[in-house]
PDB file of C-alpha atoms in Angstrom:
ATOM      1  CA  UNK U   1     -34.731  42.814 -16.018  1.00 52.00           C
ATOM      2  CA  UNK U   2     -31.464  41.180 -16.934  1.00 54.00           C
ATOM      3  CA  UNK U   3     -32.644  37.570 -16.718  1.00 55.00           C
ATOM      4  CA  UNK U   4     -32.178  36.275 -13.267  1.00 46.00           C
ATOM      5  CA  UNK U   5     -29.856  39.139 -12.526  1.00 40.00           C
ATOM      6  CA  UNK U   6     -27.746  41.243 -14.632  1.00 38.00           C
ATOM      7  CA  UNK U   7     -25.337  41.936 -17.430  1.00 38.00           C
ATOM      8  CA  UNK U   8     -22.077  43.079 -19.250  1.00 37.00           C
ATOM      9  CA  UNK U   9     -18.831  44.838 -19.917  1.00 35.00           C
ATOM     10  CA  UNK U  10     -17.440  47.789 -21.776  1.00 34.00           C
ATOM     11  CA  UNK U  11     -16.005  46.931 -25.163  1.00 37.00           C
ATOM     12  CA  UNK U  12     -13.611  49.769 -25.668  1.00 34.00           C
ATOM     13  CA  UNK U  13     -10.843  47.250 -26.371  1.00 34.00           C
ATOM     14  CA  UNK U  14     -12.561  46.650 -29.718  1.00 37.00           C
ATOM     15  CA  UNK U  15     -12.600  50.277 -30.751  1.00 37.00           C
ATOM     16  CA  UNK U  16     -10.535  51.010 -33.834  1.00 37.00           C
ATOM     17  CA  UNK U  17     -11.956  54.380 -34.680  1.00 40.00           C
ATOM     18  CA  UNK U  18     -14.085  57.107 -33.175  1.00 40.00           C
ATOM     19  CA  UNK U  19     -16.777  58.920 -35.112  1.00 41.00           C
ATOM     20  CA  UNK U  20     -16.282  62.597 -35.730  1.00 42.00           C
ATOM     21  CA  UNK U  21     -19.974  63.228 -35.183  1.00 51.00           C
ATOM     22  CA  UNK U  22     -21.059  65.480 -32.343  1.00 65.00           C
ATOM     23  CA  UNK U  23     -22.586  64.180 -29.142  1.00 75.00           C
ATOM     24  CA  UNK U  24     -26.040  62.630 -29.683  1.00 81.00           C
ATOM     25  CA  UNK U  25     -28.966  64.487 -28.196  1.00 80.00           C
ATOM     26  CA  UNK U  26     -30.573  61.270 -26.939  1.00 90.00           C
ATOM     27  CA  UNK U  27     -30.116  57.490 -27.179  1.00 95.00           C
ATOM     28  CA  UNK U  28     -31.477  55.412 -30.033  1.00 96.00           C
ATOM     29  CA  UNK U  29     -34.612  53.309 -29.513  1.00 96.00           C
ATOM     30  CA  UNK U  30     -33.924  49.567 -29.275  1.00 98.00           C
ATOM     31  CA  UNK U  31     -36.175  46.966 -30.997  1.00 98.00           C
ATOM     32  CA  UNK U  32     -39.056  45.693 -28.863  1.00 98.00           C
ATOM     33  CA  UNK U  33     -38.936  42.123 -30.162  1.00 98.00           C
ATOM     34  CA  UNK U  34     -35.998  40.040 -31.303  1.00 98.00           C
ATOM     35  CA  UNK U  35     -34.485  36.557 -31.222  1.00 98.00           C
ATOM     36  CA  UNK U  36     -30.823  35.685 -31.003  1.00 98.00           C
ATOM     37  CA  UNK U  37     -28.070  34.220 -28.902  1.00 98.00           C
ATOM     38  CA  UNK U  38     -26.269  35.448 -25.827  1.00 98.00           C
ATOM     39  CA  UNK U  39     -23.285  34.567 -23.678  1.00 97.00           C
ATOM     40  CA  UNK U  40     -23.620  35.701 -20.078  1.00 96.00           C
ATOM     41  CA  UNK U  41     -20.553  35.762 -17.813  1.00 95.00           C
ATOM     42  CA  UNK U  42     -21.106  35.772 -14.064  1.00 92.00           C
ATOM     43  CA  UNK U  43     -18.119  37.490 -12.466  1.00 91.00           C
ATOM     44  CA  UNK U  44     -18.818  35.985  -9.035  1.00 87.00           C
ATOM     45  CA  UNK U  45     -18.761  32.353 -10.228  1.00 87.00           C
ATOM     46  CA  UNK U  46     -16.568  32.635 -13.322  1.00 88.00           C
ATOM     47  CA  UNK U  47     -19.178  30.786 -15.393  1.00 89.00           C
ATOM     48  CA  UNK U  48     -20.278  31.490 -18.950  1.00 92.00           C
ATOM     49  CA  UNK U  49     -23.856  30.594 -19.914  1.00 94.00           C
ATOM     50  CA  UNK U  50     -24.701  30.322 -23.612  1.00 96.00           C
ATOM     51  CA  UNK U  51     -28.356  30.548 -24.578  1.00 98.00           C
ATOM     52  CA  UNK U  52     -30.884  31.110 -27.342  1.00 98.00           C
ATOM     53  CA  UNK U  53     -33.101  34.040 -26.358  1.00 98.00           C
ATOM     54  CA  UNK U  54     -36.522  35.267 -27.449  1.00 98.00           C
ATOM     55  CA  UNK U  55     -37.114  38.819 -26.207  1.00 98.00           C
ATOM     56  CA  UNK U  56     -40.559  40.461 -26.190  1.00 98.00           C
ATOM     57  CA  UNK U  57     -40.617  43.893 -24.576  1.00 98.00           C
ATOM     58  CA  UNK U  58     -44.168  44.579 -25.783  1.00 97.00           C
ATOM     59  CA  UNK U  59     -45.497  41.871 -23.463  1.00 98.00           C
ATOM     60  CA  UNK U  60     -42.645  41.987 -20.940  1.00 98.00           C
ATOM     61  CA  UNK U  61     -41.512  38.393 -21.353  1.00 98.00           C
ATOM     62  CA  UNK U  62     -38.289  36.566 -22.147  1.00 98.00           C
ATOM     63  CA  UNK U  63     -37.521  32.960 -22.987  1.00 98.00           C
ATOM     64  CA  UNK U  64     -34.003  31.637 -22.398  1.00 98.00           C
ATOM     65  CA  UNK U  65     -32.892  28.215 -23.666  1.00 98.00           C
ATOM     66  CA  UNK U  66     -29.504  27.185 -22.309  1.00 97.00           C
ATOM     67  CA  UNK U  67     -27.223  25.680 -24.934  1.00 95.00           C
ATOM     68  CA  UNK U  68     -24.718  22.875 -24.464  1.00 86.00           C
ATOM     69  CA  UNK U  69     -21.115  23.412 -25.523  1.00 78.00           C
ATOM     70  CA  UNK U  70     -19.528  19.991 -25.852  1.00 70.00           C
ATOM     71  CA  UNK U  71     -19.770  17.220 -23.263  1.00 69.00           C
ATOM     72  CA  UNK U  72     -20.546  18.569 -19.803  1.00 71.00           C
ATOM     73  CA  UNK U  73     -20.797  15.651 -17.336  1.00 74.00           C
ATOM     74  CA  UNK U  74     -23.245  15.856 -14.466  1.00 75.00           C
ATOM     75  CA  UNK U  75     -24.858  19.143 -15.471  1.00 83.00           C
ATOM     76  CA  UNK U  76     -28.496  19.876 -16.196  1.00 91.00           C
ATOM     77  CA  UNK U  77     -29.581  22.382 -18.816  1.00 94.00           C
ATOM     78  CA  UNK U  78     -32.739  24.410 -18.453  1.00 96.00           C
ATOM     79  CA  UNK U  79     -35.257  26.474 -20.336  1.00 98.00           C
ATOM     80  CA  UNK U  80     -36.476  29.614 -18.555  1.00 98.00           C
ATOM     81  CA  UNK U  81     -39.686  31.490 -19.328  1.00 98.00           C
ATOM     82  CA  UNK U  82     -39.952  34.879 -17.589  1.00 98.00           C
ATOM     83  CA  UNK U  83     -43.452  36.393 -17.542  1.00 98.00           C
ATOM     84  CA  UNK U  84     -43.114  39.791 -15.898  1.00 98.00           C
ATOM     85  CA  UNK U  85     -46.727  40.882 -16.231  1.00 97.00           C
ATOM     86  CA  UNK U  86     -47.696  37.761 -14.230  1.00 97.00           C
ATOM     87  CA  UNK U  87     -44.794  38.114 -11.802  1.00 97.00           C
ATOM     88  CA  UNK U  88     -43.611  34.510 -12.274  1.00 97.00           C
ATOM     89  CA  UNK U  89     -41.015  32.490 -14.128  1.00 98.00           C
ATOM     90  CA  UNK U  90     -40.712  28.834 -15.074  1.00 98.00           C
ATOM     91  CA  UNK U  91     -37.607  26.665 -14.964  1.00 98.00           C
ATOM     92  CA  UNK U  92     -37.888  23.587 -17.202  1.00 97.00           C
ATOM     93  CA  UNK U  93     -35.275  20.809 -17.280  1.00 96.00           C
ATOM     94  CA  UNK U  94     -34.619  20.152 -20.965  1.00 95.00           C
ATOM     95  CA  UNK U  95     -34.404  16.336 -20.810  1.00 92.00           C
ATOM     96  CA  UNK U  96     -37.077  15.320 -18.295  1.00 93.00           C
ATOM     97  CA  UNK U  97     -39.286  18.440 -18.727  1.00 95.00           C
ATOM     98  CA  UNK U  98     -39.512  18.694 -14.938  1.00 96.00           C
ATOM     99  CA  UNK U  99     -40.818  22.168 -14.140  1.00 97.00           C
ATOM    100  CA  UNK U 100     -40.553  24.689 -11.326  1.00 97.00           C
ATOM    101  CA  UNK U 101     -42.723  27.793 -11.003  1.00 97.00           C
ATOM    102  CA  UNK U 102     -41.314  30.657  -8.962  1.00 97.00           C
ATOM    103  CA  UNK U 103     -42.082  34.271  -8.165  1.00 97.00           C
ATOM    104  CA  UNK U 104     -40.144  37.001  -9.920  1.00 96.00           C
ATOM    105  CA  UNK U 105     -38.457  39.239  -7.371  1.00 92.00           C
ATOM    106  CA  UNK U 106     -37.201  41.836  -9.865  1.00 91.00           C
ATOM    107  CA  UNK U 107     -39.164  44.323 -11.945  1.00 94.00           C
ATOM    108  CA  UNK U 108     -39.066  44.354 -15.749  1.00 97.00           C
ATOM    109  CA  UNK U 109     -35.828  45.876 -16.997  1.00 94.00           C
ATOM    110  CA  UNK U 110     -35.725  45.971 -20.813  1.00 96.00           C
ATOM    111  CA  UNK U 111     -32.731  45.679 -23.098  1.00 97.00           C
ATOM    112  CA  UNK U 112     -32.604  49.312 -24.137  1.00 97.00           C
ATOM    113  CA  UNK U 113     -30.868  52.604 -23.394  1.00 97.00           C
ATOM    114  CA  UNK U 114     -32.730  54.663 -20.769  1.00 95.00           C
ATOM    115  CA  UNK U 115     -33.380  58.235 -21.861  1.00 94.00           C
ATOM    116  CA  UNK U 116     -31.454  59.623 -18.876  1.00 92.00           C
ATOM    117  CA  UNK U 117     -28.303  57.656 -19.769  1.00 94.00           C
ATOM    118  CA  UNK U 118     -24.902  59.286 -20.139  1.00 93.00           C
ATOM    119  CA  UNK U 119     -23.220  59.157 -23.557  1.00 93.00           C
ATOM    120  CA  UNK U 120     -19.737  57.646 -23.269  1.00 93.00           C
ATOM    121  CA  UNK U 121     -18.334  56.964 -26.729  1.00 94.00           C
ATOM    122  CA  UNK U 122     -18.933  56.050 -30.360  1.00 95.00           C
ATOM    123  CA  UNK U 123     -16.601  53.718 -32.281  1.00 94.00           C
ATOM    124  CA  UNK U 124     -16.209  50.849 -34.748  1.00 94.00           C
ATOM    125  CA  UNK U 125     -16.105  47.187 -33.672  1.00 94.00           C
ATOM    126  CA  UNK U 126     -13.604  44.856 -35.272  1.00 90.00           C
ATOM    127  CA  UNK U 127     -10.852  45.558 -37.753  1.00 90.00           C
ATOM    128  CA  UNK U 128     -10.452  47.499 -41.011  1.00 87.00           C
ATOM    129  CA  UNK U 129     -13.474  47.169 -43.279  1.00 87.00           C
ATOM    130  CA  UNK U 130     -15.840  45.778 -40.657  1.00 89.00           C
ATOM    131  CA  UNK U 131     -17.567  49.150 -40.272  1.00 88.00           C
ATOM    132  CA  UNK U 132     -19.921  48.146 -37.448  1.00 93.00           C
ATOM    133  CA  UNK U 133     -20.442  51.403 -35.579  1.00 95.00           C
ATOM    134  CA  UNK U 134     -21.747  51.379 -32.031  1.00 96.00           C
ATOM    135  CA  UNK U 135     -22.499  53.799 -29.239  1.00 96.00           C
ATOM    136  CA  UNK U 136     -21.677  53.249 -25.587  1.00 96.00           C
ATOM    137  CA  UNK U 137     -23.927  54.583 -22.818  1.00 96.00           C
ATOM    138  CA  UNK U 138     -23.943  54.264 -19.038  1.00 95.00           C
ATOM    139  CA  UNK U 139     -25.830  55.329 -15.929  1.00 92.00           C
ATOM    140  CA  UNK U 140     -22.832  57.351 -14.734  1.00 89.00           C
ATOM    141  CA  UNK U 141     -23.713  60.739 -13.288  1.00 85.00           C
ATOM    142  CA  UNK U 142     -21.488  63.716 -12.655  1.00 71.00           C
ATOM    143  CA  UNK U 143     -21.885  63.362  -8.903  1.00 61.00           C
ATOM    144  CA  UNK U 144     -20.777  59.705  -8.976  1.00 61.00           C
ATOM    145  CA  UNK U 145     -17.542  58.369 -10.388  1.00 66.00           C
ATOM    146  CA  UNK U 146     -18.546  54.767 -11.076  1.00 78.00           C
ATOM    147  CA  UNK U 147     -21.377  53.398 -13.209  1.00 84.00           C
ATOM    148  CA  UNK U 148     -23.464  50.305 -12.416  1.00 90.00           C
ATOM    149  CA  UNK U 149     -24.653  49.799 -16.014  1.00 94.00           C
ATOM    150  CA  UNK U 150     -22.868  50.090 -19.352  1.00 96.00           C
ATOM    151  CA  UNK U 151     -24.629  49.325 -22.634  1.00 97.00           C
ATOM    152  CA  UNK U 152     -23.184  49.117 -26.144  1.00 98.00           C
ATOM    153  CA  UNK U 153     -25.719  49.294 -28.993  1.00 98.00           C
ATOM    154  CA  UNK U 154     -25.361  49.386 -32.772  1.00 97.00           C
ATOM    155  CA  UNK U 155     -25.713  52.840 -34.262  1.00 95.00           C
ATOM    156  CA  UNK U 156     -27.725  51.718 -37.296  1.00 94.00           C
ATOM    157  CA  UNK U 157     -30.566  49.670 -35.760  1.00 95.00           C
ATOM    158  CA  UNK U 158     -29.932  50.016 -32.017  1.00 97.00           C
ATOM    159  CA  UNK U 159     -29.393  46.298 -31.374  1.00 98.00           C
ATOM    160  CA  UNK U 160     -27.651  45.355 -28.110  1.00 98.00           C
ATOM    161  CA  UNK U 161     -24.019  44.251 -28.467  1.00 98.00           C
ATOM    162  CA  UNK U 162     -22.744  44.240 -24.889  1.00 97.00           C
ATOM    163  CA  UNK U 163     -24.195  45.066 -21.532  1.00 97.00           C
ATOM    164  CA  UNK U 164     -22.595  45.122 -18.106  1.00 95.00           C
ATOM    165  CA  UNK U 165     -24.634  45.417 -14.960  1.00 92.00           C
ATOM    166  CA  UNK U 166     -23.544  45.548 -11.328  1.00 90.00           C
ATOM    167  CA  UNK U 167     -26.248  44.810  -8.790  1.00 82.00           C
ATOM    168  CA  UNK U 168     -23.942  45.209  -5.818  1.00 76.00           C
ATOM    169  CA  UNK U 169     -20.257  44.856  -5.105  1.00 73.00           C
ATOM    170  CA  UNK U 170     -20.446  41.057  -5.383  1.00 74.00           C
ATOM    171  CA  UNK U 171     -22.837  40.559  -8.329  1.00 80.00           C
ATOM    172  CA  UNK U 172     -21.707  41.687 -11.762  1.00 91.00           C
ATOM    173  CA  UNK U 173     -22.727  40.088 -15.052  1.00 94.00           C
ATOM    174  CA  UNK U 174     -21.443  40.613 -18.572  1.00 96.00           C
ATOM    175  CA  UNK U 175     -23.611  39.669 -21.558  1.00 97.00           C
ATOM    176  CA  UNK U 176     -22.715  39.523 -25.248  1.00 97.00           C
ATOM    177  CA  UNK U 177     -25.434  39.501 -27.920  1.00 98.00           C
ATOM    178  CA  UNK U 178     -25.116  38.092 -31.450  1.00 96.00           C
ATOM    179  CA  UNK U 179     -27.025  36.588 -34.378  1.00 97.00           C
ATOM    180  CA  UNK U 180     -30.032  38.810 -33.610  1.00 97.00           C
ATOM    181  CA  UNK U 181     -33.123  38.723 -35.831  1.00 97.00           C
ATOM    182  CA  UNK U 182     -36.022  41.158 -35.633  1.00 97.00           C
ATOM    183  CA  UNK U 183     -39.381  39.800 -34.400  1.00 97.00           C
ATOM    184  CA  UNK U 184     -40.612  36.597 -32.742  1.00 98.00           C
ATOM    185  CA  UNK U 185     -40.847  33.613 -35.112  1.00 97.00           C
ATOM    186  CA  UNK U 186     -42.861  31.424 -32.701  1.00 97.00           C
ATOM    187  CA  UNK U 187     -44.835  33.141 -29.890  1.00 97.00           C
ATOM    188  CA  UNK U 188     -45.567  29.696 -28.408  1.00 97.00           C
ATOM    189  CA  UNK U 189     -42.072  29.601 -26.901  1.00 97.00           C
ATOM    190  CA  UNK U 190     -43.472  31.787 -24.116  1.00 98.00           C
ATOM    191  CA  UNK U 191     -46.100  29.158 -23.218  1.00 97.00           C
ATOM    192  CA  UNK U 192     -44.920  26.764 -20.464  1.00 96.00           C
ATOM    193  CA  UNK U 193     -45.189  23.030 -21.291  1.00 95.00           C
ATOM    194  CA  UNK U 194     -47.934  20.846 -19.818  1.00 95.00           C
ATOM    195  CA  UNK U 195     -45.544  19.546 -17.144  1.00 95.00           C
ATOM    196  CA  UNK U 196     -45.720  22.983 -15.536  1.00 96.00           C
ATOM    197  CA  UNK U 197     -49.334  22.280 -14.550  1.00 94.00           C
ATOM    198  CA  UNK U 198     -47.841  20.411 -11.593  1.00 93.00           C
ATOM    199  CA  UNK U 199     -44.769  22.612 -11.168  1.00 93.00           C
ATOM    200  CA  UNK U 200     -42.460  22.389  -8.183  1.00 92.00           C
ATOM    201  CA  UNK U 201     -42.368  25.422  -5.849  1.00 92.00           C
ATOM    202  CA  UNK U 202     -38.565  25.519  -5.580  1.00 94.00           C
ATOM    203  CA  UNK U 203     -35.722  26.098  -8.010  1.00 94.00           C
ATOM    204  CA  UNK U 204     -33.929  23.030  -9.382  1.00 93.00           C
ATOM    205  CA  UNK U 205     -30.158  22.673  -9.047  1.00 90.00           C
ATOM    206  CA  UNK U 206     -28.027  22.608 -12.194  1.00 85.00           C
ATOM    207  CA  UNK U 207     -25.734  19.839 -10.923  1.00 78.00           C
ATOM    208  CA  UNK U 208     -26.702  16.179 -11.140  1.00 67.00           C
TER     209      UNK U 208
END
């Protein structure tokens, strides 16, 4: 899915050691439900978007709550609720609760490692003593030099760390994941507010 597009970057610059283990036979299985925070970088606009995220692969839905970082004049912040089984998503302005309801044009694309992925590397993130071991996978095939997706996941519990996704030559997004917790603490975050009963049919602009 990749929330309104796409996601993330290789993190080999963080590698301080490579595991001596042999190549894995298949990728690990990522958690189906988690909450945490993300930073998504859009390479075409140069913008970083920080958000609190609730991810529910069992029901194919994601809630994204944009987070403010200091004083940002003349900018609106939104909550997004993506309901893939219904084929719609909601955009809610955080202050006024104005709501737009729009059709999803992309199919569900979970945060996981597809079984046909290509193993790239295994290494530790951080410095001495950090001991956070991750694996890097991609959709690179032998017949093609470049990959359009790269995912970095923790070796222990298969949580996402980084993902990069290129939709075409002009749309590439990098996403970092952190502070993840297993499960969904409040399933009601996927329920649109009452203002969405009279939702607008077009997307709202982020500028004032």
